Amino acid sequence: MIKIVFATNNSHKVAEFSSCFEQMGVEAEIITIKQTGFTGEIIEDADSFEGNAFIKAKTLCDYTGLISVADDSGLEVDALGGAPGVYSARYSGENATDRENIDKLLFELSKLPNADRSARFVCSLCVCRPDGETLYVRGESDGIIIDELRGEGRFGYDPVFYYPPMDKTFAEMSSEEKNSVSHRGRAIEKLLKHKDFFTE
């Protein structure tokens, strides 16, 4: 079994990450930042998803001596020039709630009534090994921003991210459905093509 540090304490991400590995037949013990005992601050100040993912993965790898994976993900809306992008989690301010971020997003789009509503979720995964080797993979999922919140799986921008091929928002999908088409699921699928990278 592969022991991996996943540089997050977000239970939603851990569940999604673990589920994807399980569905793909890879036995992995995933431990979180909290489980490593790390109590320091990780400052994500890069201007790209890849840069922020590297900062987190390298910090945890150095601390634990274990293979560490980190993701940085967010929503890019074409009409807003790619915003909120790397600021997705704090779009309406530090410690913003998901609903506050959604409200700001819809407000910004309301100022552009005829704007293209196309958008994509982006996930960059970075893996750092104790020997200094680093691997990056990126997954994307294209959709459309809608004005109404739909679905019970209310995580992030999922309730307003409509995915046309399934005629559902991400929040309306089961975990299996979402994993099969999500940006994180696609990034993990790419990552698992590099199984040898996890062999120390």
PDB file of C-alpha atoms in Angstrom, residues 4 9 12-13 21 26 30 32 34 47 50-51 56 68 79-80 91 96 102 116 142 147 155 177 184 189 194 196:
ATOM      1  CA  ILE A   4       0.785   9.449   0.698  1.00  0.00           C
ATOM      2  CA  ASN A   9      -7.391  19.224   5.844  1.00  0.00           C
ATOM      3  CA  HIS A  12     -14.364  17.012   0.797  1.00  0.00           C
ATOM      4  CA  LYS A  13     -11.072  16.870  -1.090  1.00  0.00           C
ATOM      5  CA  PHE A  21      -7.821   6.105  -6.096  1.00  0.00           C
ATOM      6  CA  VAL A  26      -4.841   1.759  -6.358  1.00  0.00           C
ATOM      7  CA  ILE A  30      -3.994   8.965   2.520  1.00  0.00           C
ATOM      8  CA  THR A  32      -3.824  14.734   5.919  1.00  0.00           C
ATOM      9  CA  LYS A  34      -3.343  17.349  10.595  1.00  0.00           C
ATOM     10  CA  ASP A  47       0.286  33.334  -9.215  1.00  0.00           C
ATOM     11  CA  GLU A  50       0.900  24.845 -10.272  1.00  0.00           C
ATOM     12  CA  GLY A  51       2.922  27.200  -8.126  1.00  0.00           C
ATOM     13  CA  LYS A  56       2.132  22.864  -0.340  1.00  0.00           C
ATOM     14  CA  SER A  68       3.396  14.348  -0.748  1.00  0.00           C
ATOM     15  CA  ALA A  79     -16.151  36.591 -19.286  1.00  0.00           C
ATOM     16  CA  LEU A  80     -14.229  37.614 -16.147  1.00  0.00           C
ATOM     17  CA  TYR A  91     -12.948  35.539  -4.029  1.00  0.00           C
ATOM     18  CA  ALA A  96     -15.317  33.740   2.747  1.00  0.00           C
ATOM     19  CA  ILE A 102     -21.017  32.361  -5.381  1.00  0.00           C
ATOM     20  CA  ASP A 116     -20.409  34.266 -22.459  1.00  0.00           C
ATOM     21  CA  ASP A 142     -15.643  22.698 -18.945  1.00  0.00           C
ATOM     22  CA  ASP A 147     -27.826  31.921 -12.105  1.00  0.00           C
ATOM     23  CA  PHE A 155     -19.269  22.431  -2.176  1.00  0.00           C
ATOM     24  CA  GLU A 177     -20.574  10.841 -11.493  1.00  0.00           C
ATOM     25  CA  ARG A 184      -9.713  16.721  -9.842  1.00  0.00           C
ATOM     26  CA  GLU A 189      -6.456   9.894 -13.621  1.00  0.00           C
ATOM     27  CA  HIS A 194       2.727   7.656 -13.376  1.00  0.00           C
ATOM     28  CA  ASP A 196       6.229   4.356 -10.997  1.00  0.00           C
TER      29      ASP A 196
END
